[in-house]
Amino acid sequence: KDFRSKKIGTMSNGQREIAMLARMLINETPYILADEMLRSFNTDVKIQMWTRLIEQFEIGKKSSLMLITHDDNMTKYPGVTSVYDFKDKKLVKRENKE
């Protein structure tokens, strides 16, 4: 409600992420490509939002999520099934999530 009349260029990074997440939840998209999603939130909020997204979109059942991040901690979040590293201009599947 607070963001309804705001222009995206006037919002902080955290506000932009909230608006983006709200759009995703409203549109119920089957595919999500997210670059540094949740970067502006602390770890507790990241985990809460991540869990909500996994549940809402039924990730792995009804929809797919590709997350690009520099935050290795997110590879350990619930629902993460595959992790790839970008090395030597190639995607390389990580053998384990550790």
XYZ file of C-alpha atoms in Angstrom:
98
model
C 0.000 0.000 0.000
C 2.790 2.443 0.888
C 4.553 1.826 -2.443
C 1.475 2.089 -4.665
C 2.058 5.678 -5.797
C 5.870 5.716 -5.558
C 8.040 5.724 -8.672
C 10.539 2.844 -8.658
C 13.435 5.293 -9.061
C 12.567 7.003 -5.776
C 12.613 3.790 -3.719
C 15.514 2.409 -1.687
C 17.011 -0.956 -2.716
C 15.094 -2.720 0.051
C 11.816 -1.081 -1.021
C 12.463 -2.102 -4.631
C 12.993 -5.695 -3.532
C 9.750 -5.665 -1.542
C 7.883 -4.320 -4.590
C 9.484 -6.977 -6.821
C 8.577 -9.770 -4.408
C 5.005 -8.487 -4.182
C 4.719 -8.494 -7.985
C 6.004 -12.072 -8.114
C 3.479 -13.203 -5.509
C 0.588 -11.417 -7.234
C 1.405 -12.704 -10.728
C 2.021 -16.328 -9.659
C 4.661 -16.755 -12.330
C 5.860 -20.316 -13.146
C 9.458 -19.165 -13.738
C 11.520 -16.865 -11.581
C 14.947 -15.579 -12.588
C 16.337 -13.635 -9.659
C 19.615 -11.738 -9.601
C 20.771 -11.037 -6.031
C 17.233 -11.441 -4.707
C 16.905 -10.552 -1.014
C 20.361 -8.909 -0.881
C 19.067 -5.963 1.147
C 17.641 -8.061 3.976
C 19.302 -9.531 7.056
C 19.697 -13.307 7.319
C 16.560 -13.906 9.415
C 14.343 -11.988 6.985
C 16.027 -13.694 4.000
C 15.175 -17.119 5.410
C 11.576 -16.086 6.148
C 11.103 -14.617 2.657
C 12.838 -17.578 1.011
C 10.602 -20.059 2.848
C 7.505 -18.065 1.870
C 8.561 -18.038 -1.810
C 9.247 -21.794 -1.797
C 5.784 -22.426 -0.323
C 3.890 -19.856 -2.422
C 5.340 -20.917 -5.759
C 5.704 -24.599 -4.885
C 9.261 -24.407 -6.212
C 10.219 -27.714 -7.803
C 6.581 -28.784 -8.216
C 4.653 -26.019 -10.002
C 7.401 -23.510 -10.734
C 11.153 -23.055 -11.080
C 13.536 -20.533 -9.581
C 16.998 -19.637 -10.796
C 18.795 -17.493 -8.268
C 22.030 -15.712 -9.048
C 23.867 -14.664 -5.898
C 27.227 -14.039 -4.296
C 25.811 -15.148 -0.921
C 27.001 -18.741 -0.417
C 24.798 -19.028 2.681
C 21.713 -19.080 0.454
C 22.867 -22.399 -1.040
C 21.982 -23.991 2.314
C 18.407 -22.649 2.483
C 15.468 -25.075 2.440
C 14.357 -26.162 -1.023
C 17.682 -25.571 -2.804
C 18.175 -28.607 -5.040
C 21.115 -27.694 -7.265
C 23.995 -25.261 -6.967
C 26.203 -24.177 -9.844
C 29.361 -22.092 -9.826
C 30.452 -19.944 -12.729
C 34.077 -20.852 -13.435
C 36.155 -20.265 -16.548
C 33.082 -18.943 -18.392
C 31.156 -22.169 -17.708
C 28.479 -23.285 -15.254
C 29.834 -26.110 -13.129
C 27.493 -28.080 -10.875
C 28.639 -28.107 -7.266
C 28.748 -31.677 -5.947
C 27.407 -30.765 -2.518
C 25.779 -27.701 -0.952
C 28.548 -27.187 1.619
